[in-house]
């Protein structure tokens, strides 16, 4: 358990990508951050931006990450959107945190969606 009370699972798929044990379609990398295409894209452009550090979720990252790690991740989101050519028409970035948001991979990640009309914000099931 880390200082924020989160248990990081080193066998999660993004940990394995960061360690180079699994391949990814990389679009950006610097000292702190990696970005690659989602394996099951939900929009024409669907990129995942992740810290290289061992952070479970937004709660963990926002409470424990260093300033340079946070700056790198935020700048990377903007950079991958620019590089993917989706800045002018617009894009959406979001992060699923925990059970209510259906977070599947327990390594903090930000989705970047674009390349088409995205519609309005997602409605919860049944509403
Ligand atoms: P979330 O539900 O927010 O935890 O989203 C997890 C995303 O990760 C989902 O869109 C599919 C993607 N994903 C899962 N496994 C892999 C993988 O091995 N490679 C890549 N590139 N993406 C993956």
XYZ file of N, CA and C and ligand atoms in Angstrom:
404
model
N 0.847 -1.199 0.000
C 0.000 0.000 0.000
C 0.883 1.250 0.000
N 0.529 2.226 -0.848
C 1.330 3.447 -0.877
C 0.743 4.502 0.077
N 1.369 5.672 0.059
C 1.009 6.700 1.046
C -0.434 7.174 0.916
N -1.010 7.038 -0.263
C -2.395 7.482 -0.451
C -3.394 6.382 -0.113
N -2.881 5.238 0.333
C -3.776 4.152 0.716
C -4.235 3.300 -0.439
N -3.544 3.380 -1.565
C -3.922 2.614 -2.739
C -2.947 1.458 -2.940
N -3.479 0.337 -3.362
C -2.636 -0.825 -3.616
C -2.383 -0.919 -5.114
N -1.124 -0.812 -5.508
C -0.782 -0.868 -6.929
C -0.444 -2.300 -7.315
N -1.087 -2.777 -8.390
C -0.870 -4.140 -8.870
C 0.149 -4.116 -10.014
N 1.354 -4.597 -9.748
C 2.419 -4.538 -10.752
C 2.186 -5.446 -11.953
N 1.166 -6.292 -11.893
C 0.904 -7.177 -13.034
C -0.144 -6.587 -13.982
N -0.647 -5.368 -13.681
C -1.670 -4.806 -14.575
C -1.074 -4.534 -15.956
N -1.941 -4.505 -16.958
C -1.480 -4.489 -18.342
C -0.667 -3.226 -18.677
N -1.016 -2.089 -18.086
C -0.253 -0.873 -18.402
C 1.114 -0.887 -17.714
N 1.210 -1.504 -16.557
C 2.524 -1.674 -15.917
C 3.423 -2.499 -16.829
N 2.848 -3.509 -17.458
C 3.632 -4.374 -18.347
C 4.039 -3.618 -19.616
N 3.167 -2.740 -20.097
C 3.525 -1.905 -21.259
C 4.650 -0.952 -20.877
N 4.544 -0.307 -19.720
C 5.593 0.629 -19.271
C 6.933 -0.102 -19.153
N 6.919 -1.325 -18.662
C 8.169 -2.094 -18.494
C 8.674 -2.687 -19.809
N 7.901 -2.531 -20.894
C 8.318 -3.050 -22.196
C 8.048 -4.532 -22.363
N 7.246 -5.109 -21.475
C 6.949 -6.548 -21.557
C 5.834 -6.832 -22.562
N 5.003 -5.821 -22.827
C 3.938 -5.927 -23.822
C 4.105 -4.788 -24.814
N 3.774 -5.021 -26.096
C 3.910 -3.954 -27.085
C 2.771 -2.940 -26.983
N 3.003 -1.768 -27.548
C 1.925 -0.784 -27.676
C 2.196 0.048 -28.917
N 1.133 0.674 -29.415
C 1.261 1.565 -30.580
C 1.525 2.971 -30.022
N 2.782 3.229 -29.749
C 3.180 4.447 -29.018
C 3.055 5.696 -29.882
N 2.509 6.772 -29.311
C 2.435 8.045 -30.037
C 3.210 9.147 -29.325
N 3.583 8.938 -28.065
C 4.322 9.973 -27.309
C 5.046 9.310 -26.144
N 6.234 9.812 -25.873
C 6.941 9.360 -24.668
C 7.904 10.443 -24.217
N 7.929 10.697 -22.906
C 9.015 11.497 -22.322
C 9.431 10.810 -21.019
N 10.153 11.517 -20.186
C 10.694 10.900 -18.966
C 9.596 10.323 -18.062
N 8.460 11.009 -17.977
C 7.424 10.646 -17.004
C 6.151 10.038 -17.588
N 5.951 10.200 -18.880
C 4.640 9.922 -19.483
C 4.779 9.097 -20.753
N 3.786 8.239 -20.969
C 3.725 7.429 -22.191
C 2.310 7.566 -22.753
N 2.192 7.622 -24.080
C 0.867 7.653 -24.702
C 0.851 6.675 -25.870
N -0.250 5.954 -25.997
C -0.362 4.932 -27.039
C -1.831 4.767 -27.411
N -2.065 4.136 -28.566
C -3.439 3.977 -29.041
C -4.155 2.889 -28.242
N -5.430 3.159 -27.950
C -6.254 2.176 -27.242
C -6.444 0.945 -28.124
N -6.383 -0.215 -27.509
C -6.489 -1.473 -28.263
C -7.916 -1.713 -28.774
N -8.898 -1.087 -28.135
C -10.298 -1.199 -28.562
C -10.850 0.207 -28.750
N -10.435 0.881 -29.841
C -10.800 2.299 -29.981
C -12.311 2.510 -30.038
N -12.793 3.478 -29.304
C -14.228 3.786 -29.282
C -14.571 4.961 -30.177
N -13.548 5.648 -30.650
C -13.732 6.730 -31.623
C -12.572 6.633 -32.619
N -12.646 7.418 -33.716
C -11.608 7.299 -34.749
C -10.223 7.521 -34.159
N -10.113 8.509 -33.306
C -8.865 8.703 -32.545
C -9.166 8.375 -31.093
N -8.437 7.441 -30.537
C -8.608 7.066 -29.121
C -7.226 6.713 -28.577
N -6.693 7.629 -27.803
C -5.323 7.513 -27.281
C -5.384 7.466 -25.758
N -4.504 6.683 -25.169
C -4.382 6.626 -23.714
C -3.088 7.313 -23.301
N -3.185 8.201 -22.327
C -2.012 8.902 -21.807
C -1.822 8.447 -20.367
N -0.643 7.907 -20.056
C -0.434 7.341 -18.719
C 0.880 7.836 -18.117
N 0.916 7.970 -16.794
C 2.209 8.229 -16.149
C 3.018 6.933 -16.143
N 4.332 7.056 -16.198
C 5.168 5.853 -16.087
C 5.236 5.360 -14.644
N 4.932 6.244 -13.729
C 4.982 5.893 -12.308
C 3.836 4.984 -11.911
N 3.974 4.394 -10.734
C 3.020 3.388 -10.247
C 1.868 4.076 -9.508
N 0.889 4.570 -10.267
C -0.275 5.247 -9.690
C -1.545 4.500 -10.094
N -2.387 4.204 -9.136
C -3.586 3.404 -9.380
C -4.642 4.186 -10.158
N -4.807 5.437 -9.794
C -5.970 6.192 -10.285
C -5.709 7.682 -10.151
N -6.712 8.456 -10.542
C -6.616 9.911 -10.394
C -6.430 10.302 -8.930
N -7.126 9.606 -8.031
C -6.994 9.927 -6.603
C -5.544 9.768 -6.156
N -4.940 8.669 -6.583
C -3.557 8.363 -6.228
C -2.598 9.363 -6.883
N -2.761 9.570 -8.198
C -1.862 10.461 -8.946
C -1.937 11.884 -8.414
N -3.153 12.377 -8.199
C -3.309 13.781 -7.790
C -2.770 14.020 -6.388
N -2.724 12.970 -5.561
C -2.228 13.185 -4.200
C -0.735 12.888 -4.053
N -0.153 12.039 -4.905
C 1.238 11.629 -4.696
C 2.218 12.030 -5.780
N 1.748 12.300 -6.996
C 2.685 12.552 -8.102
C 3.458 13.851 -7.866
N 4.659 13.917 -8.437
C 5.471 15.128 -8.328
C 4.958 16.180 -9.315
N 5.366 17.415 -9.089
C 5.002 18.488 -10.018
C 5.423 18.167 -11.446
N 6.678 17.744 -11.661
C 7.093 17.417 -13.035
C 6.266 16.281 -13.656
N 5.860 15.295 -12.856
C 5.035 14.207 -13.406
C 3.674 14.738 -13.843
N 3.080 15.595 -13.008
C 1.756 16.148 -13.334
C 1.860 17.052 -14.559
N 2.884 17.888 -14.593
C 3.057 18.789 -15.741
C 3.251 17.984 -17.018
N 4.056 16.952 -16.954
C 4.318 16.128 -18.131
C 3.027 15.504 -18.657
N 2.217 14.963 -17.764
C 0.984 14.292 -18.201
C 0.017 15.277 -18.850
N -0.155 16.423 -18.221
C -1.096 17.414 -18.774
C -0.595 17.929 -20.132
N 0.694 18.219 -20.210
C 1.233 18.691 -21.500
C 1.122 17.609 -22.560
N 1.317 16.359 -22.162
C 1.236 15.251 -23.122
C -0.167 15.128 -23.707
N -1.192 15.351 -22.889
C -2.569 15.282 -23.395
C -2.743 16.284 -24.531
N -2.328 17.510 -24.295
C -2.425 18.529 -25.341
C -1.590 18.181 -26.564
N -0.393 17.658 -26.317
C 0.526 17.330 -27.419
C -0.014 16.214 -28.309
N -0.540 15.143 -27.692
C -1.025 14.024 -28.523
C -2.254 14.453 -29.328
N -3.078 15.314 -28.753
C -4.240 15.812 -29.498
C -3.782 16.647 -30.692
N -2.802 17.516 -30.459
C -2.251 18.324 -31.574
C -1.673 17.410 -32.642
N -0.842 16.452 -32.210
C -0.172 15.564 -33.169
C -1.168 14.693 -33.934
N -2.292 14.356 -33.300
C -3.295 13.509 -33.961
C -4.188 14.327 -34.887
N -4.039 15.653 -34.868
C -4.806 16.504 -35.776
C -6.243 16.731 -35.354
N -6.517 16.583 -34.050
C -7.912 16.711 -33.588
C -8.158 18.004 -32.800
N -7.138 18.841 -32.717
C -7.282 20.046 -31.910
C -8.299 21.020 -32.523
N -8.215 21.225 -33.812
C -9.060 22.245 -34.448
C -10.547 21.882 -34.341
N -10.881 20.645 -34.587
C -12.300 20.245 -34.572
C -12.811 19.948 -33.168
N -11.924 19.652 -32.258
C -12.326 19.401 -30.877
C -12.140 17.959 -30.458
N -11.941 17.779 -29.169
C -11.733 16.434 -28.631
C -12.178 16.404 -27.185
N -12.172 15.214 -26.616
C -12.565 15.045 -25.213
C -11.501 14.228 -24.504
N -11.141 14.622 -23.276
C -10.278 13.752 -22.476
C -10.969 13.471 -21.156
N -10.834 12.215 -20.725
C -11.483 11.815 -19.474
C -10.708 10.674 -18.840
N -10.936 10.521 -17.548
C -10.311 9.426 -16.825
C -11.355 8.759 -15.948
N -11.440 7.454 -16.034
C -12.354 6.704 -15.189
C -11.656 6.367 -13.879
N -12.304 6.762 -12.783
C -11.724 6.481 -11.471
C -12.662 5.573 -10.685
N -12.207 4.360 -10.410
C -12.932 3.492 -9.503
C -14.156 2.819 -10.094
N -14.890 2.179 -9.222
C -15.970 1.275 -9.629
C -17.128 1.984 -10.317
N -17.570 3.114 -9.780
C -18.707 3.808 -10.381
C -18.423 4.258 -11.801
N -17.157 4.487 -12.094
C -16.782 4.945 -13.435
C -16.321 3.796 -14.331
N -16.404 2.573 -13.834
C -15.999 1.392 -14.609
C -14.517 1.422 -14.971
N -13.665 1.881 -14.058
C -12.222 1.803 -14.331
C -11.832 0.332 -14.396
N -11.259 -0.068 -15.548
C -10.903 -1.477 -15.736
C -9.434 -1.748 -15.446
N -8.574 -0.848 -15.896
C -7.137 -1.066 -15.704
C -6.676 -0.216 -14.508
N -6.133 -0.856 -13.460
C -5.789 -0.129 -12.235
C -4.426 0.561 -12.289
N -4.200 1.281 -13.397
C -3.037 2.172 -13.545
C -3.614 3.450 -14.137
N -3.425 4.576 -13.460
C -4.049 5.834 -13.887
C -3.828 6.084 -15.371
N -4.905 6.411 -16.065
C -4.802 6.704 -17.497
C -5.866 7.710 -17.899
N -5.522 8.517 -18.879
C -6.450 9.511 -19.428
C -6.749 9.109 -20.869
N -8.038 9.001 -21.178
C -8.467 8.721 -22.549
C -8.533 10.041 -23.321
N -8.077 10.032 -24.569
C -8.256 11.183 -25.464
C -9.063 10.688 -26.664
N -10.251 11.260 -26.834
C -11.170 10.848 -27.900
C -11.308 11.972 -28.920
N -11.371 11.622 -30.210
C -11.599 12.648 -31.219
C -11.683 12.054 -32.602
N -11.647 12.950 -33.588
C -11.697 12.502 -34.978
C -13.100 12.349 -35.517
N -14.092 12.642 -34.701
C -15.494 12.559 -35.119
C -16.341 13.297 -34.092
N -17.635 13.445 -34.405
C -18.554 14.050 -33.439
C -18.668 13.134 -32.221
N -18.524 13.683 -31.044
C -18.518 12.859 -29.828
C -19.846 12.877 -29.084
N -20.746 13.738 -29.489
C -22.002 13.849 -28.754
C -21.780 14.574 -27.434
N -22.877 14.708 -26.694
C -22.760 15.383 -25.404
C -22.208 14.424 -24.368
N -22.116 14.872 -23.138
C -21.546 14.053 -22.067
C -22.323 12.748 -21.898
N -21.611 11.719 -21.489
C -22.189 10.378 -21.332
C -23.236 10.374 -20.226
N -24.376 9.708 -20.519
C -25.416 9.562 -19.490
C -25.221 8.253 -18.745
N -25.497 8.202 -17.453
C -25.417 6.930 -16.728
C -26.452 5.951 -17.263
N -26.193 4.632 -17.145
C -27.150 3.642 -17.624
C -28.510 3.816 -16.970
N -29.583 3.680 -17.747
C -30.920 3.720 -17.189
C -31.505 5.104 -17.058
N -30.783 6.147 -17.467
C -31.351 7.501 -17.355
C -31.675 8.075 -18.726
P -10.820 2.041 -18.391
O -12.180 1.413 -18.488
O -10.895 3.530 -18.248
O -9.938 1.379 -17.331
O -10.128 1.814 -19.799
C -9.171 0.854 -20.076
C -8.835 0.953 -21.557
O -7.626 0.238 -21.782
C -9.876 0.357 -22.499
O -10.343 1.383 -23.371
C -9.135 -0.708 -23.280
C -7.670 -0.364 -23.054
N -6.772 -1.499 -22.999
C -6.895 -2.609 -22.219
N -5.862 -3.419 -22.420
C -5.045 -2.831 -23.346
C -3.818 -3.193 -23.962
O -3.216 -4.241 -23.713
N -3.291 -2.299 -24.851
C -3.901 -1.122 -25.155
N -3.308 -0.332 -26.043
N -5.067 -0.749 -24.589
C -5.635 -1.589 -23.704
